[in-house]
Short mmCIF file of C-alpha atoms in Angstrom, two decimals:
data_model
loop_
_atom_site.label_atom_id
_atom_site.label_comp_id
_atom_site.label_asym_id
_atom_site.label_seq_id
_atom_site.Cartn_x
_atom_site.Cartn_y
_atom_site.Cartn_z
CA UNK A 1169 -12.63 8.16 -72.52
CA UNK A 1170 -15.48 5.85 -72.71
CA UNK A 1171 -19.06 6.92 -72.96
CA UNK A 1172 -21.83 6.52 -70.21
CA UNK A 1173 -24.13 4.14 -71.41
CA UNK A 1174 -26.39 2.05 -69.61
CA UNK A 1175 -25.06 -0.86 -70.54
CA UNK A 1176 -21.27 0.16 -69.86
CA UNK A 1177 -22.70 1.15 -65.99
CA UNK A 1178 -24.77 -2.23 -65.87
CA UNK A 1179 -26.25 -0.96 -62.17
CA UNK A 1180 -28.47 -3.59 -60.47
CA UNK A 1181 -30.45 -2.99 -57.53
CA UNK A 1182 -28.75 -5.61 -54.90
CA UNK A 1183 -29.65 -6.27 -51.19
CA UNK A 1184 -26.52 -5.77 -49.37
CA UNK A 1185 -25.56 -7.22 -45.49
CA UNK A 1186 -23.17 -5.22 -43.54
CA UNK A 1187 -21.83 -7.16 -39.64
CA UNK A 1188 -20.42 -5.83 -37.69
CA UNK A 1189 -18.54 -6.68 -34.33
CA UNK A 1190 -19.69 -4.86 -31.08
CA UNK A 1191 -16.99 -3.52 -28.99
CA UNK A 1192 -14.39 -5.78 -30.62
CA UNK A 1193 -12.14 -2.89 -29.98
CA UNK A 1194 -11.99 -3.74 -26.29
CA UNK A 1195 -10.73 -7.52 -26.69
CA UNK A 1196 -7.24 -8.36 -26.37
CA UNK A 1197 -5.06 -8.63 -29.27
CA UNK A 1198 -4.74 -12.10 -29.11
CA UNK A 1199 -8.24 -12.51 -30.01
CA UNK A 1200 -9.35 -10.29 -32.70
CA UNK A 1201 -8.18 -12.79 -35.43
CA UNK A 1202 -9.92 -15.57 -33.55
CA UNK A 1203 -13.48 -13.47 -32.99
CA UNK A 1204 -13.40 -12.28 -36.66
CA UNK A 1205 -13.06 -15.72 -38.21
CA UNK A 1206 -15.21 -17.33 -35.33
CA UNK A 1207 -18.07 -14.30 -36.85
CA UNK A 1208 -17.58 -15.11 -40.28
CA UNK A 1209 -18.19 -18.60 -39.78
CA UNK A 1210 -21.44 -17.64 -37.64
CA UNK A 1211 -22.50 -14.92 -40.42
CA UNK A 1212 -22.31 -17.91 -43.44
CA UNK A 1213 -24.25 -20.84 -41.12
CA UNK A 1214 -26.92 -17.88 -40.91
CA UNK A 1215 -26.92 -16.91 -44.53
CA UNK A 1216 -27.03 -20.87 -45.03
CA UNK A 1217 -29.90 -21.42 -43.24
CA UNK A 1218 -31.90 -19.10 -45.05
CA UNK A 1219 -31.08 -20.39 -48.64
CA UNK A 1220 -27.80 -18.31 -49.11
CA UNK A 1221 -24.68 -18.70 -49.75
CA UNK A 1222 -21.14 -17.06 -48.46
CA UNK A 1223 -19.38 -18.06 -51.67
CA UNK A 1224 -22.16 -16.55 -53.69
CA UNK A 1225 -22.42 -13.26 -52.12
CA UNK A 1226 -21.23 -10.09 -54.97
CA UNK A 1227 -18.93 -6.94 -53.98
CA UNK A 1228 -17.26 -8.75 -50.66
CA UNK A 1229 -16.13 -6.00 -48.49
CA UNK A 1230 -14.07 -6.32 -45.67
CA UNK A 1231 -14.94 -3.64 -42.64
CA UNK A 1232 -12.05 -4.27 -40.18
CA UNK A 1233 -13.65 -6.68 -37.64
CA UNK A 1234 -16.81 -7.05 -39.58
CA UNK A 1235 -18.11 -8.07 -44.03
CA UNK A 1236 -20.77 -6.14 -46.51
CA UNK A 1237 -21.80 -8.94 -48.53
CA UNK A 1238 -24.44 -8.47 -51.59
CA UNK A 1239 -27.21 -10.61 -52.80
CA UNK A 1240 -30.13 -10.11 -55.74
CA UNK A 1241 -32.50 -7.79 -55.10
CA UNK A 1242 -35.22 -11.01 -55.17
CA UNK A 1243 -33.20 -12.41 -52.17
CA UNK A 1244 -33.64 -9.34 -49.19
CA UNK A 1245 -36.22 -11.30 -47.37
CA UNK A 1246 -33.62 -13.74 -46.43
CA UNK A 1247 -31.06 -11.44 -45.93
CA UNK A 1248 -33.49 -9.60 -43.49
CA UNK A 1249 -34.03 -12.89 -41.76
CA UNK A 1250 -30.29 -13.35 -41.45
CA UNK A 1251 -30.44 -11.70 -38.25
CA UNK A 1252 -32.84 -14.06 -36.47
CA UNK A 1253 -30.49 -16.86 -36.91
CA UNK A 1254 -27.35 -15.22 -36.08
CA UNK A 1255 -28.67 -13.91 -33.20
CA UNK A 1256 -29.50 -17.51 -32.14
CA UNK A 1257 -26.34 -18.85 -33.17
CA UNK A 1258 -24.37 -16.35 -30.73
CA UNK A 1259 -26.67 -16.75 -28.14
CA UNK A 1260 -25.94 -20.32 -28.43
CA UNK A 1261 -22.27 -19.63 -28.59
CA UNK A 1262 -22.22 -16.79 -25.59
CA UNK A 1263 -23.05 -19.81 -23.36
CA UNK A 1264 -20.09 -21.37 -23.54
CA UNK A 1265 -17.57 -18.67 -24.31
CA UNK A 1266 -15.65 -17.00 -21.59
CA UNK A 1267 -15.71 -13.92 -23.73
CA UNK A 1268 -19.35 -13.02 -25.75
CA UNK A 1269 -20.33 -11.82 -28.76
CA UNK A 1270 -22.49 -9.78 -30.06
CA UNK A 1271 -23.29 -8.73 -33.94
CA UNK A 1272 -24.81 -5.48 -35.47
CA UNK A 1273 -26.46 -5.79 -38.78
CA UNK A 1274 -27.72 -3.59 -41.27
CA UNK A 1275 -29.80 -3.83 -44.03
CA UNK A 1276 -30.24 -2.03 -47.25
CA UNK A 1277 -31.46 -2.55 -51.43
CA UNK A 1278 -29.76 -0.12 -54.17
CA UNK A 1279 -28.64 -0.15 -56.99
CA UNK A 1280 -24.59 -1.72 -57.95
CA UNK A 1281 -22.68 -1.68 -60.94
CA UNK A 1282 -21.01 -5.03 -61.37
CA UNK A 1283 -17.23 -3.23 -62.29
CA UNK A 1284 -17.26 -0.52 -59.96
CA UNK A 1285 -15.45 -0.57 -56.77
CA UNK A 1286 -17.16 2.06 -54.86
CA UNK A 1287 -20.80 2.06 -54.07
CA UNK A 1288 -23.07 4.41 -52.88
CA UNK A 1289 -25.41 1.56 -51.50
CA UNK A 1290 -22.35 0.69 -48.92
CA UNK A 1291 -21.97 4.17 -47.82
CA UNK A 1292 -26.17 4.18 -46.97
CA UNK A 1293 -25.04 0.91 -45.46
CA UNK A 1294 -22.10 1.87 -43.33
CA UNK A 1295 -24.26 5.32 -42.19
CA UNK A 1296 -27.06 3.14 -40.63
CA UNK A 1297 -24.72 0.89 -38.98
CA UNK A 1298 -22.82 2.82 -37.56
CA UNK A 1299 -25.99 5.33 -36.38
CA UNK A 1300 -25.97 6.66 -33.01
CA UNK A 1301 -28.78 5.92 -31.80
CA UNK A 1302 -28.55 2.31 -33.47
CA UNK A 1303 -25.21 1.77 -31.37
CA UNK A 1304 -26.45 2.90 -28.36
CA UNK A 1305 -29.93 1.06 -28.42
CA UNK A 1306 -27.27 -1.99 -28.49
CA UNK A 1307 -24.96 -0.95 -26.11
CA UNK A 1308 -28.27 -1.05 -23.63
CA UNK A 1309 -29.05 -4.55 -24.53
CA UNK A 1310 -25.06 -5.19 -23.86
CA UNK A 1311 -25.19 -3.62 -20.41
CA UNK A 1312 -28.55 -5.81 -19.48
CA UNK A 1313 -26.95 -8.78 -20.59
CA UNK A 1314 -23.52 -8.98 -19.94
CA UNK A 1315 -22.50 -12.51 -20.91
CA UNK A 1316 -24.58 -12.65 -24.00
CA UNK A 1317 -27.57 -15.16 -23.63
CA UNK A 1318 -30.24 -13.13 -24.26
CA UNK A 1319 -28.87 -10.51 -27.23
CA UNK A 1320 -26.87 -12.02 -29.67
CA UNK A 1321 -27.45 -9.58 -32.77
CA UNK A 1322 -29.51 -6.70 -33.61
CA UNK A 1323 -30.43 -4.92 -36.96
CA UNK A 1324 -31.02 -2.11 -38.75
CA UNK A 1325 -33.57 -1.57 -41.73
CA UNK A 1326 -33.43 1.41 -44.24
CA UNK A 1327 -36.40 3.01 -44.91
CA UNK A 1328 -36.34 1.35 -48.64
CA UNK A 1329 -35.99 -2.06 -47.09
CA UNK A 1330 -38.65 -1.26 -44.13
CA UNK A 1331 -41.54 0.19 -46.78
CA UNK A 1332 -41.33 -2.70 -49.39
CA UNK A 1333 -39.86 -5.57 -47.09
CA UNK A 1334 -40.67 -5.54 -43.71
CA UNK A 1335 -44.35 -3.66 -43.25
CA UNK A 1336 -46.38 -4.99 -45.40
CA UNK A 1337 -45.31 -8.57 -43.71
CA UNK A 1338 -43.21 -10.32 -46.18
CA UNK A 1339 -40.55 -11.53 -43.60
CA UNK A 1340 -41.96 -13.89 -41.04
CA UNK A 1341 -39.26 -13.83 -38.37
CA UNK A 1342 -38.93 -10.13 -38.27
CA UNK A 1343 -42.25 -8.78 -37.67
CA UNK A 1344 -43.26 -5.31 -38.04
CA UNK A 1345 -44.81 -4.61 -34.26
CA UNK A 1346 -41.93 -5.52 -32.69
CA UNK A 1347 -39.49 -3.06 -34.98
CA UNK A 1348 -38.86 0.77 -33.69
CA UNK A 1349 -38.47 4.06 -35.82
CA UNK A 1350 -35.44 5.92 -35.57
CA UNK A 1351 -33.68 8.61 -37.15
CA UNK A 1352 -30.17 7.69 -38.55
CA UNK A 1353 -27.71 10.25 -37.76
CA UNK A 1354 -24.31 9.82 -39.17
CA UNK A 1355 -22.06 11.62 -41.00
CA UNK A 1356 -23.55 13.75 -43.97
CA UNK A 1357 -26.48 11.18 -43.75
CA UNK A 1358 -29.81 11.78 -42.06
CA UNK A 1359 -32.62 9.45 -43.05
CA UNK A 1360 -35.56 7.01 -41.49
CA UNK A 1361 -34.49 3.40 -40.17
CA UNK A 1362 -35.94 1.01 -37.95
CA UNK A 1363 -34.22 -1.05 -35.67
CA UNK A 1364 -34.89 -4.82 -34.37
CA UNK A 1365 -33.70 -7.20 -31.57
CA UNK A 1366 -35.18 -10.94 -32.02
CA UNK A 1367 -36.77 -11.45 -28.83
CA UNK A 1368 -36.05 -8.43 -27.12
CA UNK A 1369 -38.08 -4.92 -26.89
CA UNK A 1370 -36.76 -2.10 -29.50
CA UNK A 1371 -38.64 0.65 -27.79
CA UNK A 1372 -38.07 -0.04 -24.73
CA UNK A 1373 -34.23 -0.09 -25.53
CA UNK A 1374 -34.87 3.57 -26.99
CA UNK A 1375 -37.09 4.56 -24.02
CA UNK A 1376 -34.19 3.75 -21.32
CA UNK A 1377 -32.00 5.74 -23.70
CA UNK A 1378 -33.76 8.45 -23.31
CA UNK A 1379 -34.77 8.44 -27.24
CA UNK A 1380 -38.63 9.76 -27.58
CA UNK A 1381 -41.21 6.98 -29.52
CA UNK A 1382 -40.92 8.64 -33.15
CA UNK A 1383 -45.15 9.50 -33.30
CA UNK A 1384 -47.85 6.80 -35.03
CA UNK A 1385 -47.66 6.50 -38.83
CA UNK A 1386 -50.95 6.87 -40.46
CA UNK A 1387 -51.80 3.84 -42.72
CA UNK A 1388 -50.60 4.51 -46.24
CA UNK A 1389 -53.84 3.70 -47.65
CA UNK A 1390 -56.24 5.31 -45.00
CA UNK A 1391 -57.93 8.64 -46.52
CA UNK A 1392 -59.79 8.76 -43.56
CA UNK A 1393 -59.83 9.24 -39.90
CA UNK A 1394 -60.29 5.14 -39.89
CA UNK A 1395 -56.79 4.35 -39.08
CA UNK A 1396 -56.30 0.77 -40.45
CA UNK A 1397 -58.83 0.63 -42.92
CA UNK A 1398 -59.03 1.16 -46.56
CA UNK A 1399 -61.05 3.66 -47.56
CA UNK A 1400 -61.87 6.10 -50.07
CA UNK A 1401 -62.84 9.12 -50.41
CA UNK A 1402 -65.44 11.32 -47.67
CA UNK A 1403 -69.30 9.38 -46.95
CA UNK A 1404 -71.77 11.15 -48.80
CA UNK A 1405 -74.12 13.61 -46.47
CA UNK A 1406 -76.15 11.42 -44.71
CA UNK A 1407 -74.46 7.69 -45.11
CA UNK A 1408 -72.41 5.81 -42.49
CA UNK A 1409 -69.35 4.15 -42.62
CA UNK A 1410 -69.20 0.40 -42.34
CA UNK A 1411 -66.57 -1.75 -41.90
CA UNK A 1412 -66.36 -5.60 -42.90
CA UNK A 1413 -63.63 -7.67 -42.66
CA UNK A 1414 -63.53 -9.46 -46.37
CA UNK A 1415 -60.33 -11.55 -48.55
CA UNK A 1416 -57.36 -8.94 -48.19
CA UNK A 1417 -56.09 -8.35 -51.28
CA UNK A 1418 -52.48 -8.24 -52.01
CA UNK A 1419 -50.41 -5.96 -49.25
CA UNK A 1420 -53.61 -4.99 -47.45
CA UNK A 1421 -54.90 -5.88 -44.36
CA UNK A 1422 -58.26 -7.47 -44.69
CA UNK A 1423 -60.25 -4.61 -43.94
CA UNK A 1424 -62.42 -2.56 -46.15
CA UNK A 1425 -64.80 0.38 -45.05
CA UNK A 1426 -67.82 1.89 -47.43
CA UNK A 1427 -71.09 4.24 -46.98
CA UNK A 1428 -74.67 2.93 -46.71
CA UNK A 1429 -77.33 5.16 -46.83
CA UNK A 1430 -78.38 6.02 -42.86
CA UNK A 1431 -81.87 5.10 -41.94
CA UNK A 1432 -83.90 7.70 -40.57
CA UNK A 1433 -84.19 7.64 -36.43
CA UNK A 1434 -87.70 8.33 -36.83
CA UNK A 1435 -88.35 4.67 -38.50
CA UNK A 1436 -88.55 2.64 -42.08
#
């Protein structure tokens, strides 16, 4: 028996990729080796396009038709971004093909160790890709475009990944407005995700669904009613609250409100 030390488990927080076919349980036999490969293929010119590598990725998982694939923790803002180009790439392809494809994606960041085989950050990963209302936001996009050209690939974000990642702007081709909140409902898994289609509108998908808009997020660092400013505490009796746009610092948006004293209506 070996004692649990931290550096016998050796966990390392990891972003981690999950693909996945859509509805490659409805193509022929004859072509489920053929669309795998073909998707693997896509999934590495998209990781290579962002700086990564298919050969370099850590705990390769095969998922029936589709991979989980991990990278450093310093590398999720180009795994985010994978999606972007693989949706372009099967857009491209869906042209072309007598049969299209289309990809789901997930994204996640947890914690590995490097000589286990079973990891809790692939079962958050397989629960949001496999979420319901995930799958059936895509099957919408599927039944608007039939042959492909317009959705190619979708993803979805975990909460983690959403927070540190996507909000506060760090991934260019995957901006924040054009994400939607969901809830991911799988089994024994219930948690916050948010879902994106390059190009395409996430809440309307979820509106003709019949999914209802989760409700506005209050800025994490108003304190006030001054949604989308940074402020601090209450005005003192008898001040105003200004706003000026000045330098953002760091993860902020530009914005900063304070109190000046109010002059009196009756003059100087």
């Amino acid at each position: 028996m070996f004692p649990l030390t931290s550096s016998r488990y050796n966990a390392r927080s990891h972003a981690v990729l999950a693909v996945d076919i859509v509805g490659s349980s409805q193509a022929t036999d004859d072509l489920l080796d053929p669309m795998k490969s073909e998707m693997e293929h896509r999934v590495a010119e998209a990781l290579c396009t962002v700086g990564l590598a298919w050969s370099d990725a850590r705990h390769f998982r095969e998922t029936g038709d589709g991979v989980m694939l991990a990278y450093p923790e310093q590398a999720i803002g180009q795994v985010v971004e994978v999606v972007f180009h693989l949706d372009h790439l099967m857009r491209s392809r869906n042209r072309y093909a007598r049969t299209p494809m289309r990809a789901r994606v997930a994204v996640h960041c947890g914690p590995m160790a490097e000589n286990h085989r079973y990891h809790r950050t692939y079962i958050t990963l397989t629960r949001l890709l496999t979420a319901g209302t995930f799958t059936g936001a895509v099957a919408h996009w599927c039944r608007l475009d039939p042959v492909g050209e317009k959705f190619g690939a979708g993803v979805v974000i975990s909460q983690q990944v959403w927070r540190n990642v996507v909000e506060p702007f760090a991934v260019a081709l995957v901006p924040p407005a054009r994400c939607a909140q969901i809830t991911a409902v799988a089994a024994d898994f219930v948690d916050n995700a948010w879902i994106h289609f390059p190009g395409l509108d996430a809440e309307a998908a979820l509106a003709d669904i019949g999914v209802e808009r989760a409700a506005a997020r209050p800025s994490r660092e108003s304190a006030t009613g001054l949604d989308g400013f940074v402020t601090g505490p209450a005005p003192p009796t008898g001040c105003d609250v200004v706003s000026l746009a000045g330098s953002p610092l760091p993860g902020l948006n530009g914005s900063h409100a304070f109190p000046v004293p109010r002059q009196s209506d009756e003059g100087a």
